[in-house]
Amino acid sequence: MSAGHRPLGILAALPQELGDLIEAMRAESGVRTVTHGQRDYHVGSVQGVSCVVTLARVGKVAAAATVSALIHAFDVEAVVFTGVAGGVGADVRVGDIVVADALMQHDLDASPLFPRFEVPLLGISRFAADPALADRLAAACARFVADEGVASAARFGTREPRVHRGLIVSGDQFVASAAAVAALREALPEALAVEMEGAAIAQVCYEYGVPCAVVRTISDTADDHAPVSFVSFLTEIAGAYSNGILKRFLAR
Ligand code: ADE
C-alpha cells in the first residue's frame, strides 16, 4: 500500500467522520478529484500511502455503490471504512471504539425462503473483515487510546475509551429506541454496534475478493437518547477520533 502501488480506499458516510483526511492529503501530495456516480473521489497520498478517499453517504445501497466504484474505477487494493455507530453490546459505551471481525445485515430477512439474515443465493449471513487489516486497525486504535484516551475522555466527558473487537450489524434504519435495541440484542446477541453501511461494504468486498475492515466510534447507544447523542458526537468528537485512528493506521 505504498505510493505507486494499487491505492487503499478509505471511506466514511458523512464528512465529519473523515476528520481532516482530505486536507492532510492536499497538504502532502495534492488531491486529484474525480466525480463518478454523483460522488467525489479524492486521489492522492497520506503518509506515503496512496489512497482514494470518498464519502459513501448513508445506507447500504449508497455504501455498496460507492465501494463498487472504488473497486472498478480506482482498482483499490483494500478498503477501510471509518465512522460512528450505536453501541449495542452490554459494555459498549459512548466514546468506545469497535473494530469489526465480522459484519451482518440485521434487516435482511427473506425467510421462510432463506434463513433470516442470509444473503439469498450467496448463502452467507456473516462477512468476515480481513483479519490482518482488522488487526492493524485495532492496533492503531489501541495506540490512539494509549496516547490520547485520557485527554479525549476529559475533553469530551466520556469514559476512557475501550477498544472492542467483534460483530458489527448494519441496516437501513437509525436505531433509536429501547425497544428496537432490545429486539436487536435478542436477534443478534453477539452484536457490539449497529450502523448503516458496514455489512454492505463487506458483502461487495467479499464478492470481489477485496480485503476490507471497518472501525466505528460509538456515538450513542441506539436508545431514545440516540438522536441527540449522535448529533453532538458527530459534530464535536467524531473527526478527532477518525484523525487519531487513521493517522496511526497509515503510519508504518
Ligand atoms: N450510526 C450511529 N448511531 C447509529 C444508530 N443508533 N443506528 C444506526 N446507525 C447509527
PDB file of C-alpha atoms and ligand atoms in Angstrom:
ATOM      1  CA  MET A   1       0.000   0.000   0.000  1.00  0.00           C
ATOM      2  CA  SER A   2       2.778   2.481  -0.767  1.00  0.00           C
ATOM      3  CA  ALA A   3       2.757   5.235  -3.394  1.00  0.00           C
ATOM      4  CA  GLY A   4       2.853   3.777  -6.888  1.00  0.00           C
ATOM      5  CA  HIS A   5       1.013   0.587  -5.968  1.00  0.00           C
ATOM      6  CA  ARG A   6      -2.728  -0.038  -6.019  1.00  0.00           C
ATOM      7  CA  PRO A   7      -4.325   2.501  -3.695  1.00  0.00           C
ATOM      8  CA  LEU A   8      -6.121   1.964  -0.422  1.00  0.00           C
ATOM      9  CA  GLY A   9      -9.803   3.007  -0.457  1.00  0.00           C
ATOM     10  CA  ILE A  10     -10.856   4.944   2.634  1.00  0.00           C
ATOM     11  CA  LEU A  11     -14.464   5.906   3.124  1.00  0.00           C
ATOM     12  CA  ALA A  12     -16.983   7.187   5.631  1.00  0.00           C
ATOM     13  CA  ALA A  13     -20.674   8.001   5.368  1.00  0.00           C
ATOM     14  CA  LEU A  14     -20.563  11.671   6.391  1.00  0.00           C
ATOM     15  CA  PRO A  15     -17.851  14.353   6.118  1.00  0.00           C
ATOM     16  CA  GLN A  16     -17.425  14.712   9.909  1.00  0.00           C
ATOM     17  CA  GLU A  17     -16.481  11.023  10.067  1.00  0.00           C
ATOM     18  CA  LEU A  18     -13.463  11.528   7.804  1.00  0.00           C
ATOM     19  CA  GLY A  19     -11.851  14.178  10.013  1.00  0.00           C
ATOM     20  CA  ASP A  20      -9.058  16.090   8.254  1.00  0.00           C
ATOM     21  CA  LEU A  21      -8.046  13.282   5.912  1.00  0.00           C
ATOM     22  CA  ILE A  22      -8.663  15.128   2.638  1.00  0.00           C
ATOM     23  CA  GLU A  23      -6.856  18.248   3.962  1.00  0.00           C
ATOM     24  CA  ALA A  24      -3.928  16.037   5.035  1.00  0.00           C
ATOM     25  CA  MET A  25      -3.816  14.578   1.530  1.00  0.00           C
ATOM     26  CA  ARG A  26      -3.986  18.043  -0.034  1.00  0.00           C
ATOM     27  CA  ALA A  27      -1.051  19.191   2.089  1.00  0.00           C
ATOM     28  CA  GLU A  28       1.078  16.113   1.370  1.00  0.00           C
ATOM     29  CA  SER A  29       0.581  15.210  -2.288  1.00  0.00           C
ATOM     30  CA  GLY A  30      -2.123  17.447  -3.645  1.00  0.00           C
ATOM     31  CA  VAL A  31      -5.515  15.968  -4.482  1.00  0.00           C
ATOM     32  CA  ARG A  32      -6.972  14.911  -7.816  1.00  0.00           C
ATOM     33  CA  THR A  33     -10.749  14.799  -7.514  1.00  0.00           C
ATOM     34  CA  VAL A  34     -12.733  12.546  -9.825  1.00  0.00           C
ATOM     35  CA  THR A  35     -16.545  12.755  -9.862  1.00  0.00           C
ATOM     36  CA  HIS A  36     -18.265   9.446 -10.552  1.00  0.00           C
ATOM     37  CA  GLY A  37     -21.900   8.479  -9.883  1.00  0.00           C
ATOM     38  CA  GLN A  38     -22.510  11.795  -8.082  1.00  0.00           C
ATOM     39  CA  ARG A  39     -19.663  11.230  -5.647  1.00  0.00           C
ATOM     40  CA  ASP A  40     -16.247  12.874  -5.380  1.00  0.00           C
ATOM     41  CA  TYR A  41     -13.275  10.512  -5.167  1.00  0.00           C
ATOM     42  CA  HIS A  42     -10.131  12.214  -3.851  1.00  0.00           C
ATOM     43  CA  VAL A  43      -6.923  10.637  -5.113  1.00  0.00           C
ATOM     44  CA  GLY A  44      -3.522  11.323  -3.559  1.00  0.00           C
ATOM     45  CA  SER A  45      -1.312  10.081  -0.751  1.00  0.00           C
ATOM     46  CA  VAL A  46      -1.322  10.341   3.024  1.00  0.00           C
ATOM     47  CA  GLN A  47       1.829   9.457   4.980  1.00  0.00           C
ATOM     48  CA  GLY A  48       3.258   7.980   1.800  1.00  0.00           C
ATOM     49  CA  VAL A  49       0.264   5.661   1.316  1.00  0.00           C
ATOM     50  CA  SER A  50      -1.529   6.075  -1.961  1.00  0.00           C
ATOM     51  CA  CYS A  51      -5.254   6.482  -1.170  1.00  0.00           C
ATOM     52  CA  VAL A  52      -8.651   7.165  -2.709  1.00  0.00           C
ATOM     53  CA  VAL A  53     -10.856   8.899  -0.146  1.00  0.00           C
ATOM     54  CA  THR A  54     -14.594   9.376  -0.555  1.00  0.00           C
ATOM     55  CA  LEU A  55     -17.940   9.708   1.171  1.00  0.00           C
ATOM     56  CA  ALA A  56     -20.417   6.862   0.753  1.00  0.00           C
ATOM     57  CA  ARG A  57     -23.325   8.836   2.196  1.00  0.00           C
ATOM     58  CA  VAL A  58     -25.853   6.945   4.319  1.00  0.00           C
ATOM     59  CA  GLY A  59     -27.316   3.449   3.981  1.00  0.00           C
ATOM     60  CA  LYS A  60     -26.453   0.091   2.460  1.00  0.00           C
ATOM     61  CA  VAL A  61     -27.242   0.918  -1.183  1.00  0.00           C
ATOM     62  CA  ALA A  62     -25.141   4.092  -1.047  1.00  0.00           C
ATOM     63  CA  ALA A  63     -22.285   2.170   0.567  1.00  0.00           C
ATOM     64  CA  ALA A  64     -22.444  -0.711  -1.924  1.00  0.00           C
ATOM     65  CA  ALA A  65     -22.486   1.659  -4.917  1.00  0.00           C
ATOM     66  CA  THR A  66     -19.523   3.632  -3.585  1.00  0.00           C
ATOM     67  CA  VAL A  67     -17.327   0.673  -2.753  1.00  0.00           C
ATOM     68  CA  SER A  68     -18.140  -0.883  -6.106  1.00  0.00           C
ATOM     69  CA  ALA A  69     -16.802   2.266  -7.804  1.00  0.00           C
ATOM     70  CA  LEU A  70     -13.694   2.181  -5.601  1.00  0.00           C
ATOM     71  CA  ILE A  71     -13.065  -1.358  -6.808  1.00  0.00           C
ATOM     72  CA  HIS A  72     -13.880  -0.872 -10.501  1.00  0.00           C
ATOM     73  CA  ALA A  73     -12.883   2.687 -11.291  1.00  0.00           C
ATOM     74  CA  PHE A  74      -9.936   3.020  -8.885  1.00  0.00           C
ATOM     75  CA  ASP A  75      -8.705  -0.573  -8.528  1.00  0.00           C
ATOM     76  CA  VAL A  76      -8.257  -0.278  -4.767  1.00  0.00           C
ATOM     77  CA  GLU A  77      -6.173  -2.960  -3.096  1.00  0.00           C
ATOM     78  CA  ALA A  78      -8.179  -2.864   0.142  1.00  0.00           C
ATOM     79  CA  VAL A  79     -10.964  -0.846   1.761  1.00  0.00           C
ATOM     80  CA  VAL A  80     -11.213   0.776   5.189  1.00  0.00           C
ATOM     81  CA  PHE A  81     -14.480   2.231   6.420  1.00  0.00           C
ATOM     82  CA  THR A  82     -14.441   4.678   9.342  1.00  0.00           C
ATOM     83  CA  GLY A  83     -17.296   6.337  11.192  1.00  0.00           C
ATOM     84  CA  VAL A  84     -19.653   6.258  14.141  1.00  0.00           C
ATOM     85  CA  ALA A  85     -22.139   3.627  15.314  1.00  0.00           C
ATOM     86  CA  GLY A  86     -24.683   2.959  18.019  1.00  0.00           C
ATOM     87  CA  GLY A  87     -23.431   0.776  20.880  1.00  0.00           C
ATOM     88  CA  VAL A  88     -25.430  -2.434  21.305  1.00  0.00           C
ATOM     89  CA  GLY A  89     -23.115  -4.728  23.317  1.00  0.00           C
ATOM     90  CA  ALA A  90     -23.621  -4.689  27.092  1.00  0.00           C
ATOM     91  CA  ASP A  91     -20.299  -2.983  27.833  1.00  0.00           C
ATOM     92  CA  VAL A  92     -20.065  -0.778  24.749  1.00  0.00           C
ATOM     93  CA  ARG A  93     -20.362   2.897  25.737  1.00  0.00           C
ATOM     94  CA  VAL A  94     -20.287   6.268  24.026  1.00  0.00           C
ATOM     95  CA  GLY A  95     -16.663   7.080  23.189  1.00  0.00           C
ATOM     96  CA  ASP A  96     -15.581   3.428  22.859  1.00  0.00           C
ATOM     97  CA  ILE A  97     -14.276   2.059  19.567  1.00  0.00           C
ATOM     98  CA  VAL A  98     -15.400  -1.123  17.806  1.00  0.00           C
ATOM     99  CA  VAL A  99     -13.283  -2.838  15.146  1.00  0.00           C
ATOM    100  CA  ALA A 100     -15.298  -5.381  13.169  1.00  0.00           C
ATOM    101  CA  ASP A 101     -14.225  -9.009  12.983  1.00  0.00           C
ATOM    102  CA  ALA A 102     -17.444  -9.745  11.101  1.00  0.00           C
ATOM    103  CA  LEU A 103     -20.464  -7.887   9.726  1.00  0.00           C
ATOM    104  CA  MET A 104     -24.117  -8.818   9.136  1.00  0.00           C
ATOM    105  CA  GLN A 105     -27.207  -7.135   7.715  1.00  0.00           C
ATOM    106  CA  HIS A 106     -29.627  -7.118  10.642  1.00  0.00           C
ATOM    107  CA  ASP A 107     -32.585  -6.086   8.463  1.00  0.00           C
ATOM    108  CA  LEU A 108     -32.145  -8.743   5.765  1.00  0.00           C
ATOM    109  CA  ASP A 109     -34.937 -11.304   6.038  1.00  0.00           C
ATOM    110  CA  ALA A 110     -36.073 -13.416   3.086  1.00  0.00           C
ATOM    111  CA  SER A 111     -37.500 -16.106   5.387  1.00  0.00           C
ATOM    112  CA  PRO A 112     -39.043 -18.577   5.029  1.00  0.00           C
ATOM    113  CA  LEU A 113     -37.399 -18.870   1.598  1.00  0.00           C
ATOM    114  CA  PHE A 114     -33.926 -18.408   3.067  1.00  0.00           C
ATOM    115  CA  PRO A 115     -32.728 -18.309   6.665  1.00  0.00           C
ATOM    116  CA  ARG A 116     -33.136 -14.915   8.337  1.00  0.00           C
ATOM    117  CA  PHE A 117     -30.053 -12.677   7.753  1.00  0.00           C
ATOM    118  CA  GLU A 118     -28.713 -14.865   4.911  1.00  0.00           C
ATOM    119  CA  VAL A 119     -27.954 -13.112   1.617  1.00  0.00           C
ATOM    120  CA  PRO A 120     -30.104 -15.100  -0.836  1.00  0.00           C
ATOM    121  CA  LEU A 121     -28.153 -17.153  -3.383  1.00  0.00           C
ATOM    122  CA  LEU A 122     -24.834 -16.181  -1.815  1.00  0.00           C
ATOM    123  CA  GLY A 123     -25.582 -18.420   1.151  1.00  0.00           C
ATOM    124  CA  ILE A 124     -23.747 -16.191   3.624  1.00  0.00           C
ATOM    125  CA  SER A 125     -25.054 -14.122   6.505  1.00  0.00           C
ATOM    126  CA  ARG A 126     -21.802 -13.130   8.189  1.00  0.00           C
ATOM    127  CA  PHE A 127     -18.977 -11.437   6.271  1.00  0.00           C
ATOM    128  CA  ALA A 128     -15.523 -11.565   7.818  1.00  0.00           C
ATOM    129  CA  ALA A 129     -13.336  -8.496   7.909  1.00  0.00           C
ATOM    130  CA  ASP A 130      -9.812  -9.106   6.622  1.00  0.00           C
ATOM    131  CA  PRO A 131      -8.001 -10.364   9.753  1.00  0.00           C
ATOM    132  CA  ALA A 132      -4.657  -8.639   9.024  1.00  0.00           C
ATOM    133  CA  LEU A 133      -6.299  -5.314   8.170  1.00  0.00           C
ATOM    134  CA  ALA A 134      -8.566  -5.515  11.231  1.00  0.00           C
ATOM    135  CA  ASP A 135      -5.521  -6.306  13.427  1.00  0.00           C
ATOM    136  CA  ARG A 136      -3.698  -3.261  12.070  1.00  0.00           C
ATOM    137  CA  LEU A 137      -6.771  -1.099  12.624  1.00  0.00           C
ATOM    138  CA  ALA A 138      -7.213  -2.396  16.187  1.00  0.00           C
ATOM    139  CA  ALA A 139      -3.510  -1.762  16.896  1.00  0.00           C
ATOM    140  CA  ALA A 140      -3.922   1.811  15.637  1.00  0.00           C
ATOM    141  CA  CYS A 141      -6.973   2.235  17.903  1.00  0.00           C
ATOM    142  CA  ALA A 142      -5.031   0.873  20.894  1.00  0.00           C
ATOM    143  CA  ARG A 143      -2.189   3.335  20.219  1.00  0.00           C
ATOM    144  CA  PHE A 144      -4.677   6.184  19.855  1.00  0.00           C
ATOM    145  CA  VAL A 145      -6.283   5.299  23.211  1.00  0.00           C
ATOM    146  CA  ALA A 146      -2.883   4.921  24.915  1.00  0.00           C
ATOM    147  CA  ASP A 147      -1.682   8.291  23.561  1.00  0.00           C
ATOM    148  CA  GLU A 148      -4.856  10.359  23.706  1.00  0.00           C
ATOM    149  CA  GLY A 149      -7.540   8.380  25.574  1.00  0.00           C
ATOM    150  CA  VAL A 150      -7.298  10.191  28.911  1.00  0.00           C
ATOM    151  CA  ALA A 151      -7.196  13.646  27.304  1.00  0.00           C
ATOM    152  CA  SER A 152     -10.008  12.776  24.946  1.00  0.00           C
ATOM    153  CA  ALA A 153     -12.191  11.441  27.795  1.00  0.00           C
ATOM    154  CA  ALA A 154     -11.623  14.644  29.790  1.00  0.00           C
ATOM    155  CA  ARG A 155     -12.234  16.830  26.759  1.00  0.00           C
ATOM    156  CA  PHE A 156     -15.429  15.136  25.675  1.00  0.00           C
ATOM    157  CA  GLY A 157     -16.803  13.998  29.052  1.00  0.00           C
ATOM    158  CA  THR A 158     -16.757  10.298  28.119  1.00  0.00           C
ATOM    159  CA  ARG A 159     -15.087   7.437  29.999  1.00  0.00           C
ATOM    160  CA  GLU A 160     -11.585   6.478  28.832  1.00  0.00           C
ATOM    161  CA  PRO A 161     -12.257   4.717  25.512  1.00  0.00           C
ATOM    162  CA  ARG A 162     -12.138   0.933  25.267  1.00  0.00           C
ATOM    163  CA  VAL A 163     -11.411  -0.891  22.039  1.00  0.00           C
ATOM    164  CA  HIS A 164     -13.739  -3.820  21.275  1.00  0.00           C
ATOM    165  CA  ARG A 165     -13.459  -6.456  18.534  1.00  0.00           C
ATOM    166  CA  GLY A 166     -16.426  -8.407  17.225  1.00  0.00           C
ATOM    167  CA  LEU A 167     -19.666  -8.297  15.275  1.00  0.00           C
ATOM    168  CA  ILE A 168     -20.993  -5.062  13.745  1.00  0.00           C
ATOM    169  CA  VAL A 169     -24.511  -5.151  12.291  1.00  0.00           C
ATOM    170  CA  SER A 170     -25.865  -2.889   9.574  1.00  0.00           C
ATOM    171  CA  GLY A 171     -29.340  -1.964   8.365  1.00  0.00           C
ATOM    172  CA  ASP A 172     -31.238   0.822   6.677  1.00  0.00           C
ATOM    173  CA  GLN A 173     -32.524   2.216   9.962  1.00  0.00           C
ATOM    174  CA  PHE A 174     -31.232   4.646  12.538  1.00  0.00           C
ATOM    175  CA  VAL A 175     -31.912   2.607  15.695  1.00  0.00           C
ATOM    176  CA  ALA A 176     -33.212   4.953  18.355  1.00  0.00           C
ATOM    177  CA  SER A 177     -35.443   3.293  20.934  1.00  0.00           C
ATOM    178  CA  ALA A 178     -35.061   0.989  23.915  1.00  0.00           C
ATOM    179  CA  ALA A 179     -37.465  -1.459  22.253  1.00  0.00           C
ATOM    180  CA  ALA A 180     -35.557  -1.518  18.953  1.00  0.00           C
ATOM    181  CA  VAL A 181     -32.172  -2.008  20.602  1.00  0.00           C
ATOM    182  CA  ALA A 182     -33.622  -4.776  22.808  1.00  0.00           C
ATOM    183  CA  ALA A 183     -35.002  -6.540  19.717  1.00  0.00           C
ATOM    184  CA  LEU A 184     -31.600  -6.259  18.035  1.00  0.00           C
ATOM    185  CA  ARG A 185     -29.857  -7.742  21.094  1.00  0.00           C
ATOM    186  CA  GLU A 186     -32.328 -10.596  21.206  1.00  0.00           C
ATOM    187  CA  ALA A 187     -31.982 -11.386  17.490  1.00  0.00           C
ATOM    188  CA  LEU A 188     -28.186 -10.995  17.378  1.00  0.00           C
ATOM    189  CA  PRO A 189     -26.786 -11.326  20.925  1.00  0.00           C
ATOM    190  CA  GLU A 190     -23.180 -11.026  19.716  1.00  0.00           C
ATOM    191  CA  ALA A 191     -23.691  -7.616  18.088  1.00  0.00           C
ATOM    192  CA  LEU A 192     -21.459  -4.931  19.561  1.00  0.00           C
ATOM    193  CA  ALA A 193     -22.548  -2.000  17.387  1.00  0.00           C
ATOM    194  CA  VAL A 194     -25.181  -1.021  14.846  1.00  0.00           C
ATOM    195  CA  GLU A 195     -24.714   1.245  11.835  1.00  0.00           C
ATOM    196  CA  MET A 196     -25.991   1.612   8.293  1.00  0.00           C
ATOM    197  CA  GLU A 197     -23.188   0.726   5.839  1.00  0.00           C
ATOM    198  CA  GLY A 198     -20.530  -1.724   7.049  1.00  0.00           C
ATOM    199  CA  ALA A 199     -22.095  -5.064   6.078  1.00  0.00           C
ATOM    200  CA  ALA A 200     -22.889  -3.765   2.586  1.00  0.00           C
ATOM    201  CA  ILE A 201     -19.228  -2.795   2.140  1.00  0.00           C
ATOM    202  CA  ALA A 202     -18.164  -6.191   3.472  1.00  0.00           C
ATOM    203  CA  GLN A 203     -20.516  -8.053   1.106  1.00  0.00           C
ATOM    204  CA  VAL A 204     -19.301  -6.240  -2.011  1.00  0.00           C
ATOM    205  CA  CYS A 205     -15.665  -6.671  -0.944  1.00  0.00           C
ATOM    206  CA  TYR A 206     -16.297 -10.373  -0.352  1.00  0.00           C
ATOM    207  CA  GLU A 207     -17.855 -10.780  -3.786  1.00  0.00           C
ATOM    208  CA  TYR A 208     -14.838  -9.150  -5.466  1.00  0.00           C
ATOM    209  CA  GLY A 209     -12.168 -10.648  -3.208  1.00  0.00           C
ATOM    210  CA  VAL A 210     -11.023  -7.265  -1.867  1.00  0.00           C
ATOM    211  CA  PRO A 211      -9.870  -7.149   1.780  1.00  0.00           C
ATOM    212  CA  CYS A 212     -11.874  -4.774   3.960  1.00  0.00           C
ATOM    213  CA  ALA A 213     -12.009  -3.543   7.531  1.00  0.00           C
ATOM    214  CA  VAL A 214     -14.462  -1.363   9.455  1.00  0.00           C
ATOM    215  CA  VAL A 215     -13.831   0.812  12.522  1.00  0.00           C
ATOM    216  CA  ARG A 216     -16.634   2.582  14.373  1.00  0.00           C
ATOM    217  CA  THR A 217     -16.587   5.004  17.271  1.00  0.00           C
ATOM    218  CA  ILE A 218     -19.654   4.786  19.481  1.00  0.00           C
ATOM    219  CA  SER A 219     -21.708   7.984  19.214  1.00  0.00           C
ATOM    220  CA  ASP A 220     -24.838   6.764  21.039  1.00  0.00           C
ATOM    221  CA  THR A 221     -26.356   3.619  22.490  1.00  0.00           C
ATOM    222  CA  ALA A 222     -29.172   3.239  19.939  1.00  0.00           C
ATOM    223  CA  ASP A 223     -31.830   4.133  22.557  1.00  0.00           C
ATOM    224  CA  ASP A 224     -34.199   7.063  22.950  1.00  0.00           C
ATOM    225  CA  HIS A 225     -31.253   9.443  23.546  1.00  0.00           C
ATOM    226  CA  ALA A 226     -29.552   8.339  20.339  1.00  0.00           C
ATOM    227  CA  PRO A 227     -30.546  11.234  18.042  1.00  0.00           C
ATOM    228  CA  VAL A 228     -29.186  13.925  20.415  1.00  0.00           C
ATOM    229  CA  SER A 229     -26.100  11.908  21.359  1.00  0.00           C
ATOM    230  CA  PHE A 230     -25.386  11.083  17.689  1.00  0.00           C
ATOM    231  CA  VAL A 231     -25.574  14.712  16.522  1.00  0.00           C
ATOM    232  CA  SER A 232     -23.374  16.114  19.290  1.00  0.00           C
ATOM    233  CA  PHE A 233     -20.820  13.287  18.947  1.00  0.00           C
ATOM    234  CA  LEU A 234     -20.741  13.661  15.182  1.00  0.00           C
ATOM    235  CA  THR A 235     -20.244  17.426  15.240  1.00  0.00           C
ATOM    236  CA  GLU A 236     -17.852  17.634  18.201  1.00  0.00           C
ATOM    237  CA  ILE A 237     -15.906  14.374  18.508  1.00  0.00           C
ATOM    238  CA  ALA A 238     -16.061  12.020  15.507  1.00  0.00           C
ATOM    239  CA  GLY A 239     -13.411  13.871  13.481  1.00  0.00           C
ATOM    240  CA  ALA A 240     -10.853  13.795  16.311  1.00  0.00           C
ATOM    241  CA  TYR A 241     -11.240  10.024  16.680  1.00  0.00           C
ATOM    242  CA  SER A 242     -11.012   9.439  12.965  1.00  0.00           C
ATOM    243  CA  ASN A 243      -7.875  11.592  12.684  1.00  0.00           C
ATOM    244  CA  GLY A 244      -6.250   9.876  15.669  1.00  0.00           C
ATOM    245  CA  ILE A 245      -7.003   6.367  14.408  1.00  0.00           C
ATOM    246  CA  LEU A 246      -6.288   6.843  10.684  1.00  0.00           C
ATOM    247  CA  LYS A 247      -3.027   8.744  11.309  1.00  0.00           C
ATOM    248  CA  ARG A 248      -1.718   5.785  13.311  1.00  0.00           C
ATOM    249  CA  PHE A 249      -3.154   3.216  10.889  1.00  0.00           C
ATOM    250  CA  LEU A 250      -1.441   4.807   7.881  1.00  0.00           C
ATOM    251  CA  ALA A 251       1.905   5.401   9.657  1.00  0.00           C
ATOM    252  CA  ARG A 252       4.247   2.468   9.379  1.00  0.00           C
TER     253      ARG A 252
HETATM  254  N1  ADE B   1     -24.904   5.251  13.483  1.00  0.00           N
HETATM  255  C1  ADE B   1     -24.657   5.858  14.661  1.00  0.00           C
HETATM  256  N2  ADE B   1     -25.615   5.588  15.561  1.00  0.00           N
HETATM  257  C2  ADE B   1     -26.498   4.782  14.934  1.00  0.00           C
HETATM  258  C3  ADE B   1     -27.715   4.176  15.330  1.00  0.00           C
HETATM  259  N3  ADE B   1     -28.201   4.364  16.556  1.00  0.00           N
HETATM  260  N4  ADE B   1     -28.378   3.415  14.431  1.00  0.00           N
HETATM  261  C4  ADE B   1     -27.900   3.248  13.176  1.00  0.00           C
HETATM  262  N5  ADE B   1     -26.754   3.807  12.756  1.00  0.00           N
HETATM  263  C5  ADE B   1     -26.051   4.562  13.621  1.00  0.00           C
END
